[in-house]
mmCIF file of C-alpha atoms and ligand atoms in Angstrom:
data_model
loop_
_atom_site.group_PDB
_atom_site.id
_atom_site.type_symbol
_atom_site.label_atom_id
_atom_site.label_comp_id
_atom_site.label_asym_id
_atom_site.label_seq_id
_atom_site.Cartn_x
_atom_site.Cartn_y
_atom_site.Cartn_z
ATOM 1 C CA MET A 1 96.848 11.272 153.016
ATOM 2 C CA ARG A 2 99.081 8.806 154.859
ATOM 3 C CA ALA A 3 99.296 11.184 157.810
ATOM 4 C CA THR A 4 95.484 11.135 157.936
ATOM 5 C CA ARG A 5 95.519 7.331 157.927
ATOM 6 C CA ARG A 6 97.994 7.247 160.815
ATOM 7 C CA ALA A 7 95.946 9.813 162.711
ATOM 8 C CA ARG A 8 92.807 7.681 162.242
ATOM 9 C CA LEU A 9 94.686 4.654 163.547
ATOM 10 C CA GLY A 10 95.936 6.733 166.492
ATOM 11 C CA ALA A 11 92.334 7.674 167.307
ATOM 12 C CA LEU A 12 91.250 4.007 167.198
ATOM 13 C CA LEU A 13 94.074 3.121 169.595
ATOM 14 C CA ALA A 14 93.140 5.962 171.945
ATOM 15 C CA ASP A 15 89.508 4.750 171.950
ATOM 16 C CA ARG A 16 90.743 1.362 173.121
ATOM 17 C CA GLY A 17 93.049 2.796 175.788
ATOM 18 C CA MET A 18 96.170 1.734 173.894
ATOM 19 C CA ASP A 19 99.286 3.930 173.709
ATOM 20 C CA ALA A 20 100.866 2.479 170.581
ATOM 21 C CA MET A 21 100.651 -0.250 167.984
ATOM 22 C CA LEU A 22 103.283 -2.508 166.499
ATOM 23 C CA VAL A 23 102.304 -3.002 162.845
ATOM 24 C CA SER A 24 103.970 -6.058 161.305
ATOM 25 C CA ALA A 25 101.841 -6.812 158.197
ATOM 26 C CA LEU A 26 103.688 -5.417 155.174
ATOM 27 C CA PRO A 27 100.536 -4.263 153.288
ATOM 28 C CA ASN A 28 99.450 -2.377 156.422
ATOM 29 C CA ILE A 29 102.917 -0.800 156.690
ATOM 30 C CA ARG A 30 102.727 0.229 153.042
ATOM 31 C CA TYR A 31 99.275 1.731 153.560
ATOM 32 C CA LEU A 32 100.436 3.790 156.538
ATOM 33 C CA THR A 33 103.900 4.870 155.332
ATOM 34 C CA GLY A 34 104.370 4.159 151.608
ATOM 35 C CA PHE A 35 107.193 1.667 152.244
ATOM 36 C CA SER A 36 107.055 -1.280 149.820
ATOM 37 C CA GLY A 37 110.057 -3.349 150.956
ATOM 38 C CA SER A 38 109.988 -6.879 152.337
ATOM 39 C CA ASN A 39 111.336 -6.390 155.864
ATOM 40 C CA ALA A 40 109.947 -3.787 158.287
ATOM 41 C CA LEU A 41 108.210 -3.141 161.563
ATOM 42 C CA LEU A 42 106.228 0.005 162.268
ATOM 43 C CA LEU A 43 105.546 1.540 165.656
ATOM 44 C CA VAL A 44 102.594 3.958 165.618
ATOM 45 C CA THR A 45 101.878 6.199 168.612
ATOM 46 C CA ALA A 46 99.435 9.051 169.127
ATOM 47 C CA ASP A 47 102.062 11.592 168.096
ATOM 48 C CA GLY A 48 104.101 9.852 165.423
ATOM 49 C CA ALA A 49 105.388 6.753 163.722
ATOM 50 C CA THR A 50 108.751 4.976 163.565
ATOM 51 C CA LEU A 51 109.635 2.599 160.727
ATOM 52 C CA LEU A 52 112.337 -0.018 161.295
ATOM 53 C CA THR A 53 113.953 -1.663 158.306
ATOM 54 C CA ASP A 54 117.390 -2.874 157.237
ATOM 55 C CA PHE A 55 120.391 -1.693 155.203
ATOM 56 C CA ARG A 56 119.009 -3.047 151.885
ATOM 57 C CA TYR A 57 116.282 -0.400 151.974
ATOM 58 C CA ALA A 58 118.298 2.597 153.201
ATOM 59 C CA THR A 59 118.017 4.347 149.808
ATOM 60 C CA GLN A 60 114.496 3.223 148.967
ATOM 61 C CA VAL A 61 112.995 4.616 152.180
ATOM 62 C CA LYS A 62 114.167 8.117 151.213
ATOM 63 C CA THR A 63 111.917 8.161 148.146
ATOM 64 C CA GLU A 64 109.013 6.076 149.427
ATOM 65 C CA VAL A 65 108.389 6.902 153.036
ATOM 66 C CA ASP A 66 106.381 9.891 154.126
ATOM 67 C CA PRO A 67 108.885 12.397 155.649
ATOM 68 C CA ALA A 68 106.795 12.681 158.809
ATOM 69 C CA VAL A 69 107.707 9.065 159.629
ATOM 70 C CA GLU A 70 110.942 8.520 161.575
ATOM 71 C CA VAL A 71 113.051 5.862 159.816
ATOM 72 C CA LEU A 72 115.627 3.716 161.604
ATOM 73 C CA ILE A 73 117.949 1.344 159.781
ATOM 74 C CA ALA A 74 118.472 -1.501 162.226
ATOM 75 C CA PRO A 75 122.137 -2.548 162.456
ATOM 76 C CA ALA A 76 121.198 -6.127 163.370
ATOM 77 C CA SER A 77 117.694 -7.490 163.919
ATOM 78 C CA LEU A 78 114.555 -5.362 163.707
ATOM 79 C CA TRP A 79 113.345 -6.893 166.959
ATOM 80 C CA ALA A 80 116.497 -5.904 168.854
ATOM 81 C CA GLU A 81 116.020 -2.356 167.572
ATOM 82 C CA LEU A 82 112.380 -2.444 168.636
ATOM 83 C CA TRP A 83 113.277 -3.398 172.229
ATOM 84 C CA ARG A 84 115.802 -0.560 172.296
ATOM 85 C CA ILE A 85 113.197 1.993 171.144
ATOM 86 C CA LEU A 86 110.529 0.741 173.508
ATOM 87 C CA GLY A 87 113.037 0.906 176.357
ATOM 88 C CA ALA A 88 113.575 4.584 175.583
ATOM 89 C CA ARG A 89 109.849 5.416 175.568
ATOM 90 C CA PRO A 90 108.468 5.029 179.058
ATOM 91 C CA SER A 91 105.176 6.633 177.986
ATOM 92 C CA ILE A 92 104.194 3.430 176.150
ATOM 93 C CA GLY A 93 102.269 1.317 178.627
ATOM 94 C CA CYS A 94 99.815 -0.613 176.474
ATOM 95 C CA LEU A 95 101.071 -1.785 173.077
ATOM 96 C CA ALA A 96 98.784 -3.355 170.460
ATOM 97 C CA PHE A 97 100.063 -6.054 168.097
ATOM 98 C CA GLU A 98 98.512 -7.747 165.061
ATOM 99 C CA THR A 99 97.617 -11.305 166.028
ATOM 100 C CA ALA A 100 96.937 -12.295 162.431
ATOM 101 C CA HIS A 101 100.393 -11.257 161.255
ATOM 102 C CA LEU A 102 102.977 -12.581 163.689
ATOM 103 C CA LEU A 103 104.532 -15.997 163.732
ATOM 104 C CA HIS A 104 104.209 -17.918 166.951
ATOM 105 C CA HIS A 105 107.930 -17.721 167.684
ATOM 106 C CA GLU A 106 107.914 -13.930 167.212
ATOM 107 C CA THR A 107 104.937 -13.612 169.541
ATOM 108 C CA GLN A 108 106.668 -15.759 172.170
ATOM 109 C CA ARG A 109 109.752 -13.579 171.835
ATOM 110 C CA PHE A 110 108.079 -10.316 172.536
ATOM 111 C CA LEU A 111 105.734 -11.639 175.165
ATOM 112 C CA ALA A 112 108.892 -12.806 176.955
ATOM 113 C CA ALA A 113 110.598 -9.437 176.409
ATOM 114 C CA GLY A 114 107.521 -7.680 177.790
ATOM 115 C CA ALA A 115 107.591 -9.908 180.847
ATOM 116 C CA GLU A 116 111.285 -9.163 181.473
ATOM 117 C CA GLY A 117 110.812 -5.431 181.076
ATOM 118 C CA ALA A 118 107.476 -5.721 182.900
ATOM 119 C CA ARG A 119 106.727 -2.150 181.925
ATOM 120 C CA TRP A 120 104.436 -2.395 178.907
ATOM 121 C CA GLN A 121 101.443 -4.615 178.315
ATOM 122 C CA TRP A 122 100.679 -6.328 175.033
ATOM 123 C CA ALA A 123 97.176 -5.987 173.612
ATOM 124 C CA PRO A 124 96.171 -8.333 170.790
ATOM 125 C CA VAL A 125 94.176 -6.654 168.004
ATOM 126 C CA VAL A 126 92.670 -8.014 164.778
ATOM 127 C CA ASP A 127 91.975 -6.139 161.556
ATOM 128 C CA LEU A 128 92.467 -2.621 162.932
ATOM 129 C CA VAL A 129 94.411 -1.322 159.919
ATOM 130 C CA GLU A 130 92.573 -3.705 157.575
ATOM 131 C CA GLY A 131 89.336 -2.005 158.654
ATOM 132 C CA LEU A 132 90.731 1.392 157.655
ATOM 133 C CA ARG A 133 91.878 -0.033 154.327
ATOM 134 C CA GLU A 134 88.382 -1.200 153.337
ATOM 135 C CA SER A 135 87.224 2.259 152.220
ATOM 136 C CA LYS A 136 89.408 3.471 149.366
ATOM 137 C CA ASP A 137 90.250 7.141 148.848
ATOM 138 C CA ALA A 138 90.254 8.713 145.376
ATOM 139 C CA GLY A 139 93.986 8.102 144.924
ATOM 140 C CA GLU A 140 93.603 4.399 145.696
ATOM 141 C CA VAL A 141 90.676 4.049 143.302
ATOM 142 C CA ALA A 142 92.831 5.650 140.593
ATOM 143 C CA GLU A 143 95.603 3.081 141.262
ATOM 144 C CA ILE A 144 93.109 0.204 141.038
ATOM 145 C CA ARG A 145 91.705 1.641 137.805
ATOM 146 C CA ALA A 146 95.244 1.764 136.398
ATOM 147 C CA ALA A 147 95.841 -1.875 137.407
ATOM 148 C CA ILE A 148 92.591 -2.860 135.693
ATOM 149 C CA ALA A 149 93.587 -0.983 132.521
ATOM 150 C CA ILE A 150 96.890 -2.912 132.453
ATOM 151 C CA ALA A 151 95.099 -6.236 132.998
ATOM 152 C CA GLU A 152 92.533 -5.564 130.273
ATOM 153 C CA GLN A 153 95.181 -4.417 127.811
ATOM 154 C CA ALA A 154 97.168 -7.607 128.476
ATOM 155 C CA LEU A 155 94.128 -9.862 128.051
ATOM 156 C CA GLY A 156 93.279 -8.115 124.782
ATOM 157 C CA ALA A 157 96.826 -8.707 123.519
ATOM 158 C CA THR A 158 96.747 -12.384 124.550
ATOM 159 C CA LEU A 159 93.419 -13.583 123.137
ATOM 160 C CA PRO A 160 94.510 -13.514 119.452
ATOM 161 C CA LEU A 161 97.463 -15.795 120.371
ATOM 162 C CA ILE A 162 95.310 -18.565 121.887
ATOM 163 C CA HIS A 163 94.568 -21.614 119.738
ATOM 164 C CA VAL A 164 93.698 -25.303 119.877
ATOM 165 C CA GLY A 165 96.803 -27.372 120.701
ATOM 166 C CA MET A 166 98.340 -24.899 123.162
ATOM 167 C CA THR A 167 98.812 -25.940 126.777
ATOM 168 C CA GLU A 168 97.200 -23.992 129.596
ATOM 169 C CA LEU A 169 100.696 -23.132 130.824
ATOM 170 C CA ALA A 170 101.584 -21.652 127.432
ATOM 171 C CA VAL A 171 98.466 -19.451 127.601
ATOM 172 C CA ALA A 172 99.424 -18.348 131.135
ATOM 173 C CA GLY A 173 102.935 -17.575 129.873
ATOM 174 C CA GLU A 174 101.657 -15.376 127.032
ATOM 175 C CA LEU A 175 99.290 -13.567 129.381
ATOM 176 C CA GLU A 176 101.936 -12.991 132.036
ATOM 177 C CA ARG A 177 104.361 -11.692 129.413
ATOM 178 C CA ALA A 178 101.669 -9.301 128.135
ATOM 179 C CA LEU A 179 100.987 -8.158 131.709
ATOM 180 C CA ARG A 180 104.661 -7.294 132.216
ATOM 181 C CA VAL A 181 104.835 -5.498 128.857
ATOM 182 C CA ALA A 182 101.698 -3.520 129.743
ATOM 183 C CA GLY A 183 103.341 -2.387 132.996
ATOM 184 C CA SER A 184 102.215 -4.797 135.699
ATOM 185 C CA GLU A 185 104.652 -4.864 138.644
ATOM 186 C CA GLY A 186 103.906 -8.534 139.182
ATOM 187 C CA PHE A 187 101.083 -11.026 139.492
ATOM 188 C CA PRO A 188 98.798 -10.710 142.491
ATOM 189 C CA PHE A 189 98.166 -14.475 142.429
ATOM 190 C CA GLU A 190 99.056 -17.465 140.303
ATOM 191 C CA THR A 191 97.331 -17.001 136.958
ATOM 192 C CA ILE A 192 94.445 -19.450 136.551
ATOM 193 C CA VAL A 193 94.048 -20.912 133.058
ATOM 194 C CA ALA A 194 91.653 -23.856 133.076
ATOM 195 C CA SER A 195 90.392 -25.555 129.924
ATOM 196 C CA GLY A 196 87.726 -28.135 129.093
ATOM 197 C CA PRO A 197 86.638 -30.190 132.137
ATOM 198 C CA ARG A 198 89.351 -28.487 134.226
ATOM 199 C CA SER A 199 87.383 -25.236 134.041
ATOM 200 C CA ALA A 200 85.083 -26.870 136.626
ATOM 201 C CA LEU A 201 87.895 -26.523 139.195
ATOM 202 C CA PRO A 202 87.317 -23.022 140.596
ATOM 203 C CA HIS A 203 90.971 -22.598 141.639
ATOM 204 C CA ALA A 204 92.760 -24.668 139.013
ATOM 205 C CA ARG A 205 96.422 -23.942 138.423
ATOM 206 C CA ALA A 206 97.446 -23.726 134.777
ATOM 207 C CA SER A 207 98.578 -27.210 133.739
ATOM 208 C CA THR A 208 100.183 -29.048 130.824
ATOM 209 C CA ARG A 209 96.721 -29.940 129.510
ATOM 210 C CA VAL A 210 96.473 -29.311 125.761
ATOM 211 C CA ILE A 211 93.476 -27.190 124.774
ATOM 212 C CA ALA A 212 91.070 -29.076 122.472
ATOM 213 C CA ARG A 213 88.543 -27.838 119.917
ATOM 214 C CA GLY A 214 85.339 -26.660 121.593
ATOM 215 C CA ASP A 215 86.853 -26.394 125.093
ATOM 216 C CA LEU A 216 85.706 -23.790 127.539
ATOM 217 C CA LEU A 217 88.689 -21.689 128.650
ATOM 218 C CA LEU A 218 88.500 -19.907 132.006
ATOM 219 C CA ILE A 219 91.143 -17.249 132.684
ATOM 220 C CA ASP A 220 91.373 -15.597 136.130
ATOM 221 C CA PHE A 221 94.276 -13.201 136.508
ATOM 222 C CA GLY A 222 95.344 -9.807 137.776
ATOM 223 C CA ALA A 223 97.772 -6.926 137.488
ATOM 224 C CA ILE A 224 99.520 -4.723 140.049
ATOM 225 C CA HIS A 225 100.065 -0.971 139.741
ATOM 226 C CA HIS A 226 101.813 0.970 142.539
ATOM 227 C CA GLY A 227 100.981 -1.966 144.797
ATOM 228 C CA TYR A 228 97.252 -1.996 143.989
ATOM 229 C CA CYS A 229 95.633 -5.074 142.451
ATOM 230 C CA ALA A 230 93.129 -5.860 139.726
ATOM 231 C CA ASP A 231 91.329 -9.235 139.653
ATOM 232 C CA ILE A 232 89.407 -10.291 136.548
ATOM 233 C CA THR A 233 87.899 -13.523 135.199
ATOM 234 C CA ARG A 234 86.547 -14.181 131.734
ATOM 235 C CA THR A 235 85.477 -17.458 130.120
ATOM 236 C CA PHE A 236 85.841 -18.223 126.400
ATOM 237 C CA VAL A 237 85.411 -21.135 124.004
ATOM 238 C CA VAL A 238 88.290 -22.248 121.768
ATOM 239 C CA GLY A 239 88.293 -23.329 118.120
ATOM 240 C CA ALA A 240 84.560 -23.893 117.605
ATOM 241 C CA PRO A 241 81.286 -22.025 118.076
ATOM 242 C CA PRO A 242 79.819 -22.422 121.584
ATOM 243 C CA THR A 243 77.358 -25.283 122.113
ATOM 244 C CA ASP A 244 73.828 -24.624 123.377
ATOM 245 C CA ARG A 245 74.819 -25.889 126.837
ATOM 246 C CA GLN A 246 77.878 -23.600 126.945
ATOM 247 C CA ARG A 247 75.706 -20.652 125.898
ATOM 248 C CA GLU A 248 73.067 -21.466 128.480
ATOM 249 C CA ILE A 249 75.486 -21.735 131.430
ATOM 250 C CA HIS A 250 77.466 -18.693 130.310
ATOM 251 C CA ALA A 251 74.295 -16.594 129.959
ATOM 252 C CA LEU A 252 73.179 -17.600 133.454
ATOM 253 C CA VAL A 253 76.509 -16.595 135.012
ATOM 254 C CA ARG A 254 76.643 -13.402 133.003
ATOM 255 C CA GLU A 255 73.144 -12.366 134.060
ATOM 256 C CA SER A 256 73.836 -13.136 137.723
ATOM 257 C CA ASN A 257 77.095 -11.150 137.505
ATOM 258 C CA GLY A 258 75.364 -8.205 135.791
ATOM 259 C CA SER A 259 72.472 -8.124 138.207
ATOM 260 C CA ALA A 260 74.695 -8.340 141.323
ATOM 261 C CA SER A 261 77.045 -5.645 139.930
ATOM 262 C CA ALA A 262 74.067 -3.339 139.395
ATOM 263 C CA LEU A 263 72.403 -3.975 142.763
ATOM 264 C CA VAL A 264 75.315 -4.174 145.212
ATOM 265 C CA ARG A 265 75.345 -1.167 147.585
ATOM 266 C CA ARG A 266 77.449 0.270 150.380
ATOM 267 C CA GLY A 267 75.816 -0.474 153.729
ATOM 268 C CA MET A 268 74.411 -3.810 152.540
ATOM 269 C CA ARG A 269 75.548 -6.807 154.626
ATOM 270 C CA GLY A 270 78.121 -9.001 152.891
ATOM 271 C CA ARG A 271 75.680 -11.927 153.014
ATOM 272 C CA ASP A 272 72.928 -9.928 151.303
ATOM 273 C CA ALA A 273 75.333 -8.919 148.539
ATOM 274 C CA ASP A 274 76.294 -12.587 148.116
ATOM 275 C CA ALA A 275 72.607 -13.496 147.824
ATOM 276 C CA LEU A 276 72.139 -11.100 144.890
ATOM 277 C CA ALA A 277 73.930 -13.535 142.603
ATOM 278 C CA ARG A 278 73.318 -16.764 144.534
ATOM 279 C CA ASP A 279 69.515 -16.491 144.534
ATOM 280 C CA TYR A 280 69.575 -15.937 140.792
ATOM 281 C CA ILE A 281 71.688 -19.055 140.188
ATOM 282 C CA GLU A 282 69.656 -21.098 142.687
ATOM 283 C CA ARG A 283 66.383 -20.165 140.982
ATOM 284 C CA ALA A 284 67.831 -21.513 137.722
ATOM 285 C CA GLY A 285 68.555 -24.808 139.495
ATOM 286 C CA PHE A 286 72.352 -24.479 139.710
ATOM 287 C CA GLY A 287 72.760 -23.460 143.365
ATOM 288 C CA GLU A 288 74.834 -26.565 144.145
ATOM 289 C CA ALA A 289 77.205 -25.678 141.308
ATOM 290 C CA PHE A 290 78.114 -22.250 142.804
ATOM 291 C CA GLY A 291 80.134 -23.394 145.798
ATOM 292 C CA HIS A 292 82.260 -20.357 146.617
ATOM 293 C CA SER A 293 81.457 -16.879 147.881
ATOM 294 C CA LEU A 294 80.510 -14.026 145.562
ATOM 295 C CA GLY A 295 83.487 -11.764 146.107
ATOM 296 C CA HIS A 296 86.082 -9.969 148.194
ATOM 297 C CA GLY A 297 87.692 -6.582 148.580
ATOM 298 C CA ILE A 298 90.729 -5.690 146.462
ATOM 299 C CA GLY A 299 93.410 -3.097 147.176
ATOM 300 C CA LEU A 300 96.990 -3.499 148.349
ATOM 301 C CA GLU A 301 96.107 -7.192 148.619
ATOM 302 C CA VAL A 302 94.085 -9.123 146.101
ATOM 303 C CA HIS A 303 91.985 -10.715 148.818
ATOM 304 C CA GLU A 304 91.115 -8.262 151.564
ATOM 305 C CA ALA A 305 88.101 -7.093 153.524
ATOM 306 C CA PRO A 306 85.169 -6.834 153.055
ATOM 307 C CA ARG A 307 83.845 -10.280 152.170
ATOM 308 C CA LEU A 308 80.739 -10.945 150.103
ATOM 309 C CA ALA A 309 79.818 -14.365 151.450
ATOM 310 C CA LYS A 310 76.961 -16.313 153.030
ATOM 311 C CA THR A 311 78.600 -15.926 156.445
ATOM 312 C CA ALA A 312 79.547 -12.205 156.167
ATOM 313 C CA GLU A 313 77.400 -10.186 158.582
ATOM 314 C CA ALA A 314 79.388 -6.952 158.300
ATOM 315 C CA PRO A 315 77.998 -4.126 156.155
ATOM 316 C CA LEU A 316 79.935 -3.204 153.025
ATOM 317 C CA PRO A 317 81.703 0.085 153.746
ATOM 318 C CA PRO A 318 81.472 3.151 151.517
ATOM 319 C CA GLY A 319 84.269 3.390 148.996
ATOM 320 C CA ALA A 320 85.155 -0.319 149.070
ATOM 321 C CA VAL A 321 86.241 -1.910 145.798
ATOM 322 C CA VAL A 322 84.961 -5.485 145.640
ATOM 323 C CA THR A 323 84.884 -8.321 143.145
ATOM 324 C CA ILE A 324 81.640 -9.779 141.830
ATOM 325 C CA GLU A 325 82.530 -13.278 140.657
ATOM 326 C CA PRO A 326 79.707 -15.795 140.389
ATOM 327 C CA GLY A 327 80.475 -19.133 138.757
ATOM 328 C CA VAL A 328 78.805 -22.394 137.820
ATOM 329 C CA TYR A 329 81.005 -25.519 137.895
ATOM 330 C CA LEU A 330 79.807 -28.884 136.576
ATOM 331 C CA GLU A 331 82.211 -31.705 137.343
ATOM 332 C CA GLY A 332 83.328 -33.556 134.220
ATOM 333 C CA TRP A 333 81.818 -30.931 131.910
ATOM 334 C CA GLY A 334 83.408 -27.582 132.743
ATOM 335 C CA GLY A 335 82.754 -24.276 134.404
ATOM 336 C CA VAL A 336 82.074 -20.602 133.742
ATOM 337 C CA ARG A 337 83.042 -17.664 135.964
ATOM 338 C CA ILE A 338 82.812 -13.956 135.199
ATOM 339 C CA GLU A 339 84.552 -11.612 137.630
ATOM 340 C CA ASP A 340 84.384 -7.828 137.683
ATOM 341 C CA ASP A 341 85.765 -5.197 140.054
ATOM 342 C CA VAL A 342 83.145 -2.803 141.433
ATOM 343 C CA LEU A 343 83.498 0.443 143.418
ATOM 344 C CA LEU A 344 80.764 1.040 146.013
ATOM 345 C CA GLY A 345 80.314 4.720 145.248
ATOM 346 C CA PRO A 346 77.958 7.266 146.861
ATOM 347 C CA GLU A 347 75.580 7.170 143.887
ATOM 348 C CA GLY A 348 75.653 3.378 143.650
ATOM 349 C CA PRO A 349 77.999 0.769 142.227
ATOM 350 C CA VAL A 350 80.552 1.705 139.563
ATOM 351 C CA VAL A 351 81.786 -1.269 137.536
ATOM 352 C CA LEU A 352 85.485 -0.518 136.956
ATOM 353 C CA THR A 353 86.191 -3.450 134.636
ATOM 354 C CA SER A 354 85.051 -3.027 131.052
ATOM 355 C CA PHE A 355 86.464 -6.004 129.143
ATOM 356 C CA PRO A 356 83.613 -7.594 127.097
ATOM 357 C CA ARG A 357 81.844 -10.443 128.885
ATOM 358 C CA ASP A 358 80.518 -12.273 125.793
ATOM 359 C CA LEU A 359 81.209 -15.953 125.223
ATOM 360 C CA VAL A 360 83.718 -15.203 122.471
ATOM 361 C CA GLN A 361 85.142 -17.963 120.269
ATOM 362 C CA LEU A 362 88.948 -17.815 120.190
HETATM 363 ZN ZN1 LIG B 1 90.014 -13.643 140.298
HETATM 364 ZN ZN1 LIG B 2 88.663 -12.701 142.978
#
């Protein structure tokens, strides 16, 4: 599978008249080779790939990296090793690099090295590997499903522990513990636990706020399995039955989520997918209160292409797994968001998340 990915990248490079690509983004390196460490560079050519890493990963590469990939343990810096390799490969004339994933000082360094050697030319590219990553293969979908199962198991274990008088941070702590126990390798982003009026902050960090009776409680969190992410949001009410207003806003968000999840299709432009939920919320008079985009791809990163947003012209590719996460946020009152993970399958959308979406009283 990884050999196929590298071959597809090689074909893209050939189309552009490029001889090789320096891949520096770690998720892209993992996608192409299997390597999950924190320090690596990858050189991909038409006929092979060379991974550069350091001594700390000398054992790990043996189990993780596809045997068809040449592995070099750099004695000093990865960059010094890269210049040495490039010097020994006169066939590389035009070398692509990832503009979105190099620091300015690294870019300056290798532009200077290129000028000194004056043999190869640098070609800036954007989103070449990210584009390949948008369509998930069956193995990747299985990893995402496993991450979702871990996340849902952890949320189920956490809800009975939540009560009036707890801080948001304490709720986040219980949830993160449950995620670890259920097998999550980590947290794809800082767990969002927002209660009462703070639930109107779409990206609130968990705080020391004490949860009060009747508060809305918005929890947005994820799990990681074999590097692949889940991303889920549910909103609850704590210690009292929901008010009419809470029911009304929750029902609106739930219906817009359900309708967008059912209607989103591969091939649809990202902006048209976004409109599926936005039009619904606008018709109900809450358009101003839904200020973020509808969703994003998930995979080796929790936010990756494609985007489901007002400004996204690109069509949604087949096999993408995207979030559908409409929300309504009313300053001073609170907010509701419901987020599901959806596979854009050949027969239509497949909602991978199954945790109940009701406005449950905790
Ligand atoms: Zn989320
Ligand atoms: Zn999300």
